[in-house]
Coordinates of C-alpha atoms in Angstrom, one line a residue:
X1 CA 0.1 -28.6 16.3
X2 CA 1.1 -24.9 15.8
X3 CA 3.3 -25.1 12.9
X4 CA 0.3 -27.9 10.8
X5 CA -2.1 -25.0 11.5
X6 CA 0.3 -22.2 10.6
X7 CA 1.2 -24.4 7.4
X8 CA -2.4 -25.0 6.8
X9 CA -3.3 -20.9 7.2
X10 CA -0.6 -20.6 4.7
X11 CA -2.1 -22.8 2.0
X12 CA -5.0 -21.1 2.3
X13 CA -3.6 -17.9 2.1
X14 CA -1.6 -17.9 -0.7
X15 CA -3.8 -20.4 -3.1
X16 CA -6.1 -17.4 -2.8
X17 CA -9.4 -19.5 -1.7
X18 CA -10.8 -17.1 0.6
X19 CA -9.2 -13.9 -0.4
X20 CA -11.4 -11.6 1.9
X21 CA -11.8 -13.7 4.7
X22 CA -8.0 -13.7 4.4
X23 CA -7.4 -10.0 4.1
X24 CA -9.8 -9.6 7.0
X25 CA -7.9 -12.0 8.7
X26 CA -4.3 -10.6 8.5
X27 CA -5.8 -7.2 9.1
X28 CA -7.1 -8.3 12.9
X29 CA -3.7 -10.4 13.3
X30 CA -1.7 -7.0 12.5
X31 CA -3.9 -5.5 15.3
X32 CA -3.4 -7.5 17.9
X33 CA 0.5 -7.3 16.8
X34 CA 1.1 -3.5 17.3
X35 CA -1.2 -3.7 20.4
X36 CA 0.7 -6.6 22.3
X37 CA 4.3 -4.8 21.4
X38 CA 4.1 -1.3 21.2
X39 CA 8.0 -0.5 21.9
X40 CA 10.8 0.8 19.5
X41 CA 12.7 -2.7 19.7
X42 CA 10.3 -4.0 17.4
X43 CA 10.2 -1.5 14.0
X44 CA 10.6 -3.8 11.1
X45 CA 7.9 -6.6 10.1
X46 CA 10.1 -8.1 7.4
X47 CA 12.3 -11.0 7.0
X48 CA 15.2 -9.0 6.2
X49 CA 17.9 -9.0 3.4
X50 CA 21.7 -9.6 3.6
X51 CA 23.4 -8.6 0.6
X52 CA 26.2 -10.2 -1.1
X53 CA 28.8 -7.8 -1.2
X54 CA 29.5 -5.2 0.7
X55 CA 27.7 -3.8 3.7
X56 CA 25.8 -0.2 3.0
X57 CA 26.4 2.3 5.5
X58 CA 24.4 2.6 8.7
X59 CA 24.6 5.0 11.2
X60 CA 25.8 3.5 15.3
X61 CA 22.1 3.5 16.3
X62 CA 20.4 1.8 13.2
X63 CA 22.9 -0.9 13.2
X64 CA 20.6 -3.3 15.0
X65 CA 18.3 -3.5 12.4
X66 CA 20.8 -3.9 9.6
X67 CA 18.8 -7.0 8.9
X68 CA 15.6 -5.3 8.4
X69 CA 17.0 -2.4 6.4
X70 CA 18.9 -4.3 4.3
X71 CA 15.1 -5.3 2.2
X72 CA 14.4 -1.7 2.3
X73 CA 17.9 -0.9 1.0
X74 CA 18.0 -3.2 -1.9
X75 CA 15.0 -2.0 -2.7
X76 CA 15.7 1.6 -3.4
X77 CA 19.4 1.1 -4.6
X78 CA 20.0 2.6 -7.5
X79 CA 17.0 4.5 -7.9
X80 CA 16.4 8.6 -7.9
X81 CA 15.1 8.8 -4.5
X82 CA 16.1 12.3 -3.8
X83 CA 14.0 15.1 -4.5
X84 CA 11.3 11.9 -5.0
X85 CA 7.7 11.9 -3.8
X86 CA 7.6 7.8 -2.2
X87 CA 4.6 6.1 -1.4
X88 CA 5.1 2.7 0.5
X89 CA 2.1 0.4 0.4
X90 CA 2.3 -1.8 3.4
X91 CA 3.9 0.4 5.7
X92 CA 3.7 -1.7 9.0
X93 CA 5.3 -0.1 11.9
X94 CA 7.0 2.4 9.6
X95 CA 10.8 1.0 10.1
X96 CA 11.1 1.1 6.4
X97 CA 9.6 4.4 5.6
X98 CA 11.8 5.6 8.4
X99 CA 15.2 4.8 6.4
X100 CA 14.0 6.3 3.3
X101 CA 13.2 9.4 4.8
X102 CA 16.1 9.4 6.8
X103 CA 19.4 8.0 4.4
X104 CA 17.8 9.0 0.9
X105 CA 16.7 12.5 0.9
X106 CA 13.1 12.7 -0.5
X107 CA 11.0 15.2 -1.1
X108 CA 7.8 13.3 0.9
X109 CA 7.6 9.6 1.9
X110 CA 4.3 8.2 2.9
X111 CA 3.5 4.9 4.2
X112 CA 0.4 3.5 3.8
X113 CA -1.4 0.3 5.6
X114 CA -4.6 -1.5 6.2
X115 CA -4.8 -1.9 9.9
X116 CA -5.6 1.4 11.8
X117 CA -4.0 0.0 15.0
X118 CA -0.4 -0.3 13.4
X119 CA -0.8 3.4 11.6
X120 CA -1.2 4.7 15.2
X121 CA 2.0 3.1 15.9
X122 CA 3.9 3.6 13.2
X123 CA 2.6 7.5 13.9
X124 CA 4.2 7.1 17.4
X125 CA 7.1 5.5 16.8
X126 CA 8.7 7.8 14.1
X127 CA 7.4 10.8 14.8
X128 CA 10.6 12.4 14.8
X129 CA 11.4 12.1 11.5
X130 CA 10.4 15.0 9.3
X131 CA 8.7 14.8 5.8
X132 CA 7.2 11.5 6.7
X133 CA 3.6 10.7 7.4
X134 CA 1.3 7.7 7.8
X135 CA -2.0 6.8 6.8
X136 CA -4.3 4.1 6.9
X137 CA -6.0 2.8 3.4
X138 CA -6.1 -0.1 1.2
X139 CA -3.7 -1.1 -1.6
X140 CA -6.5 -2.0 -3.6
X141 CA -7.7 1.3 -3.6
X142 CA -5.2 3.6 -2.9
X143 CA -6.7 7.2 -1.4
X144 CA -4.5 9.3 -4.3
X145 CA -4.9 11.2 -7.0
X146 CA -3.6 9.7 -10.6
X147 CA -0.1 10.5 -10.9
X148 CA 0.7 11.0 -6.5
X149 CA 4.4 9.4 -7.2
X150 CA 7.5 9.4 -8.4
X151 CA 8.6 5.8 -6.8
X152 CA 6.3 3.2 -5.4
X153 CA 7.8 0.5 -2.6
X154 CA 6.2 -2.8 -1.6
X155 CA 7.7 -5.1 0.5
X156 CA 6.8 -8.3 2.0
X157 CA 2.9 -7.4 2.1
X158 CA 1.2 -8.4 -0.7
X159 CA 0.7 -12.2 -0.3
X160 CA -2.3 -10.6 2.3
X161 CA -4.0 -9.1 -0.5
X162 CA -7.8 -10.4 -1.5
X163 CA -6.9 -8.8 -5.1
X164 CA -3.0 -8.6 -6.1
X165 CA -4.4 -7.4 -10.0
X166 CA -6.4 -4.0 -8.4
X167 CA -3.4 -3.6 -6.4
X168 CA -1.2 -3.4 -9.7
X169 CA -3.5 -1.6 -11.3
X170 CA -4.0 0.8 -8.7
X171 CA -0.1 1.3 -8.2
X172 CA -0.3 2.0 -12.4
X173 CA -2.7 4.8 -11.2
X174 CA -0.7 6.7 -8.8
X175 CA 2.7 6.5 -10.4
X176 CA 3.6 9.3 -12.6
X177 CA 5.5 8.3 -15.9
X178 CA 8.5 7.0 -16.4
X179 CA 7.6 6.5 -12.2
X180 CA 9.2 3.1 -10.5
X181 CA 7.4 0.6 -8.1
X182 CA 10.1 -1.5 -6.1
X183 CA 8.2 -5.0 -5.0
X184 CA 9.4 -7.8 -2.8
X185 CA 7.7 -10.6 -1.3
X186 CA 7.6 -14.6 -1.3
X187 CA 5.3 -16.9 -3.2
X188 CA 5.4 -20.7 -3.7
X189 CA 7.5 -22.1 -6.9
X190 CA 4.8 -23.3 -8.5
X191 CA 2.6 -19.8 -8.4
X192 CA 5.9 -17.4 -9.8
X193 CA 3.9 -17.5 -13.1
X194 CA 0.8 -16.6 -10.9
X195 CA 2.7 -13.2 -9.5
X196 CA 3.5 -12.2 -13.7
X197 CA 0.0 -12.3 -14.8
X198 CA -1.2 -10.4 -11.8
X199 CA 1.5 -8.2 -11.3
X200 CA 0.9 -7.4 -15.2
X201 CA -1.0 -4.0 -15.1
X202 CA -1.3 -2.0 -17.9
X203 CA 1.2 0.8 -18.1
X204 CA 3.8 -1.2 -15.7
X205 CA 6.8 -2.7 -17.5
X206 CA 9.1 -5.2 -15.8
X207 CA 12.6 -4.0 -16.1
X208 CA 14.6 -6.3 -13.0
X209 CA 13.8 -10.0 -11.5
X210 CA 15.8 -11.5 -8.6
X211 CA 15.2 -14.5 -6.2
X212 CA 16.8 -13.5 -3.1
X213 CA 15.8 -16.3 -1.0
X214 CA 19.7 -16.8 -0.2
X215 CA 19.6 -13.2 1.1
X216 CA 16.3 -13.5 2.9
X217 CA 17.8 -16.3 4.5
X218 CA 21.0 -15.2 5.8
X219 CA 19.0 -12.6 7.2
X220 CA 16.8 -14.9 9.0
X221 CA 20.0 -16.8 10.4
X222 CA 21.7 -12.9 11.3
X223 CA 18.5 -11.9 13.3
X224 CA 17.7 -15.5 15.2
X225 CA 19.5 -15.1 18.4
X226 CA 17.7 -11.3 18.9
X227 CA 14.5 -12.9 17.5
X228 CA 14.0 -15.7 20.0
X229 CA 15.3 -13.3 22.8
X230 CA 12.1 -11.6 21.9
X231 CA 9.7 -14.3 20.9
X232 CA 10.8 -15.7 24.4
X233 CA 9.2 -13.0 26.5
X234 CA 5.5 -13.4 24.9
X235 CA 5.2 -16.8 26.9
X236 CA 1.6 -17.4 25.2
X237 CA 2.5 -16.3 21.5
X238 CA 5.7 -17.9 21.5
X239 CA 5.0 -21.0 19.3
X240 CA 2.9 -18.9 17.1
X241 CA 5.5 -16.1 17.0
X242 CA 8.0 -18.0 16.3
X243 CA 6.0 -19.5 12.9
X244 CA 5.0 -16.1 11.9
X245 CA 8.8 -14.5 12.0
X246 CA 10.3 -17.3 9.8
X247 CA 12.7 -18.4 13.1
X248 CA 14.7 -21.4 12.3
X249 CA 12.9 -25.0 12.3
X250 CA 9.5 -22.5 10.9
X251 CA 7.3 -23.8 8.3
X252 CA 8.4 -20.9 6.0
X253 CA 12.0 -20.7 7.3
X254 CA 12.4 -24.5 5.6
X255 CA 10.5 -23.6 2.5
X256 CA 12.8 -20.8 2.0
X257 CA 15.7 -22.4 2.7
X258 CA 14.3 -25.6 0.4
X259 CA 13.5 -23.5 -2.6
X260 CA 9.2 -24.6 -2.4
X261 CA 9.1 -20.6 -1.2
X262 CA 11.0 -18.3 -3.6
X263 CA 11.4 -15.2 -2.6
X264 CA 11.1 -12.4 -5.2
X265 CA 12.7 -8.9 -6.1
X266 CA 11.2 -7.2 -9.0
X267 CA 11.2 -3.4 -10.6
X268 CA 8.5 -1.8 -12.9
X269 CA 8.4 1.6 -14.9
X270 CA 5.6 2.9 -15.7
X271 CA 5.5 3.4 -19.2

């Protein structure tokens, strides 16, 4: 019963037929997330990323959440991050804003999210890392002035967005020229097309594409033994949990796996 239900909020979800009940909807789930588990175990709200080759460097006490970091890694790898001003739309509990800060030397990162409850958290949680601050807003429109950024990251947040084209348009807005926005996130096969058109905003030229569902994947598989040692102490969440973090046997863990769910690495300058 939980997984048809989970499958059939999915549907919904990402065909896009109730865009603002669903953004209101994933906002109140978010909630009720970072008020049921408010401890450090639980920093990342991604699927994770292994990479290919070699492993990057971690330090001894980050190296449980290799999994986690390793979305956040890819995502910035390569680019000009220090000395940078980074904004990351979709901020969650901050894990990912965290590792920026800390491995890549920026001037300022900033992490931005919809639901106020998991801004206070993410404000908890890493508030010992300097020259990194939280605040809560909408990705559809951003509280910045034109021009805020030298490097934009979203990852694995925008399939709960009522309007994905503001949301381009607005990350267009903030970036300065010649600026970079870092995406990631998982759509259905059949709506990658979808993703181009709205992903198209003026000013923002696609410059790198990458499916790493194989990555996503092995990540999923890396993490499930901590995952369901988790899910397994939240005795009336746990089938729901275990949907929503893509454990194996999932609705969206199979899709991956399957190739019906691709999930999506992509780069834009802005011109």
């Amino acid at each position: 019963m939980t997984s048809r239900l989970f499958s059939s909020v999915l549907d919904v979800a990402t065909l896009g037929k109730f865009p603002r009940i669903q953004k209101w909807v994933w906002r109140r789930i978010y909630n009720m997330l970072s008020r049921f588990w408010g401890d450090k175990d639980w920093r990342f709200m991604n699927y994770g990323y292994v990479p290919s080759g070699a492993p990057f460097a971690l330090k001894p006490e980050d190296e449980a959440e290799r999994a986690f970091i390793g979305l956040y890694q890819q995502a910035v790898e390569g680019l000009a991050v220090k000395g940078a001003r980074v904004l990351e739309i979709g901020s969650g509990r901050g894990g990912g804003s965290r590792y920026i800060a800390r491995y890549h030397a920026p001037a300022s990162v900033t992490g931005l999210d919809y639901s106020p409850e998991t801004v206070r958290r993410a404000q908890k949680l890493n508030a010992d890392t300097p020259a990194l601050s939280f605040v809560q807003g909408d990705a559809e429109n951003l509280p910045f002035p034109d021009a805020a950024f030298d490097i934009v990251v979203n990852i694995e947040s925008s399939h709960c967005y009522g309007d994905v084209p503001a949301f381009a348009r607005e990350v267009a807005r903030v970036l300065k020229p010649g600026g970079i926005f870092t995406f990631a996130d998982m759509r259905p096969k059949s709506q990658l097309g979808l993703l181009d058109d709205q992903l198209a905003a003026p000013g923002l030229e696609l410059i790198d594409k990458r499916n790493i569902s194989p990555n996503v994947v092995a990540a999923l598989n890396a993490a499930e033994a901590r995952k369901q040692a988790r899910i397994g102490k939240a005795f009336l969440l746990r089938r729901f949990m275990s949907e929503f973090s893509g454990s194996k046997g999932s609705v969206l863990y199979k899709a991956l796996k399957g190739g019906s769910v691709v999930y999506q690495a992509r780069r834009y300058r802005k011109a």
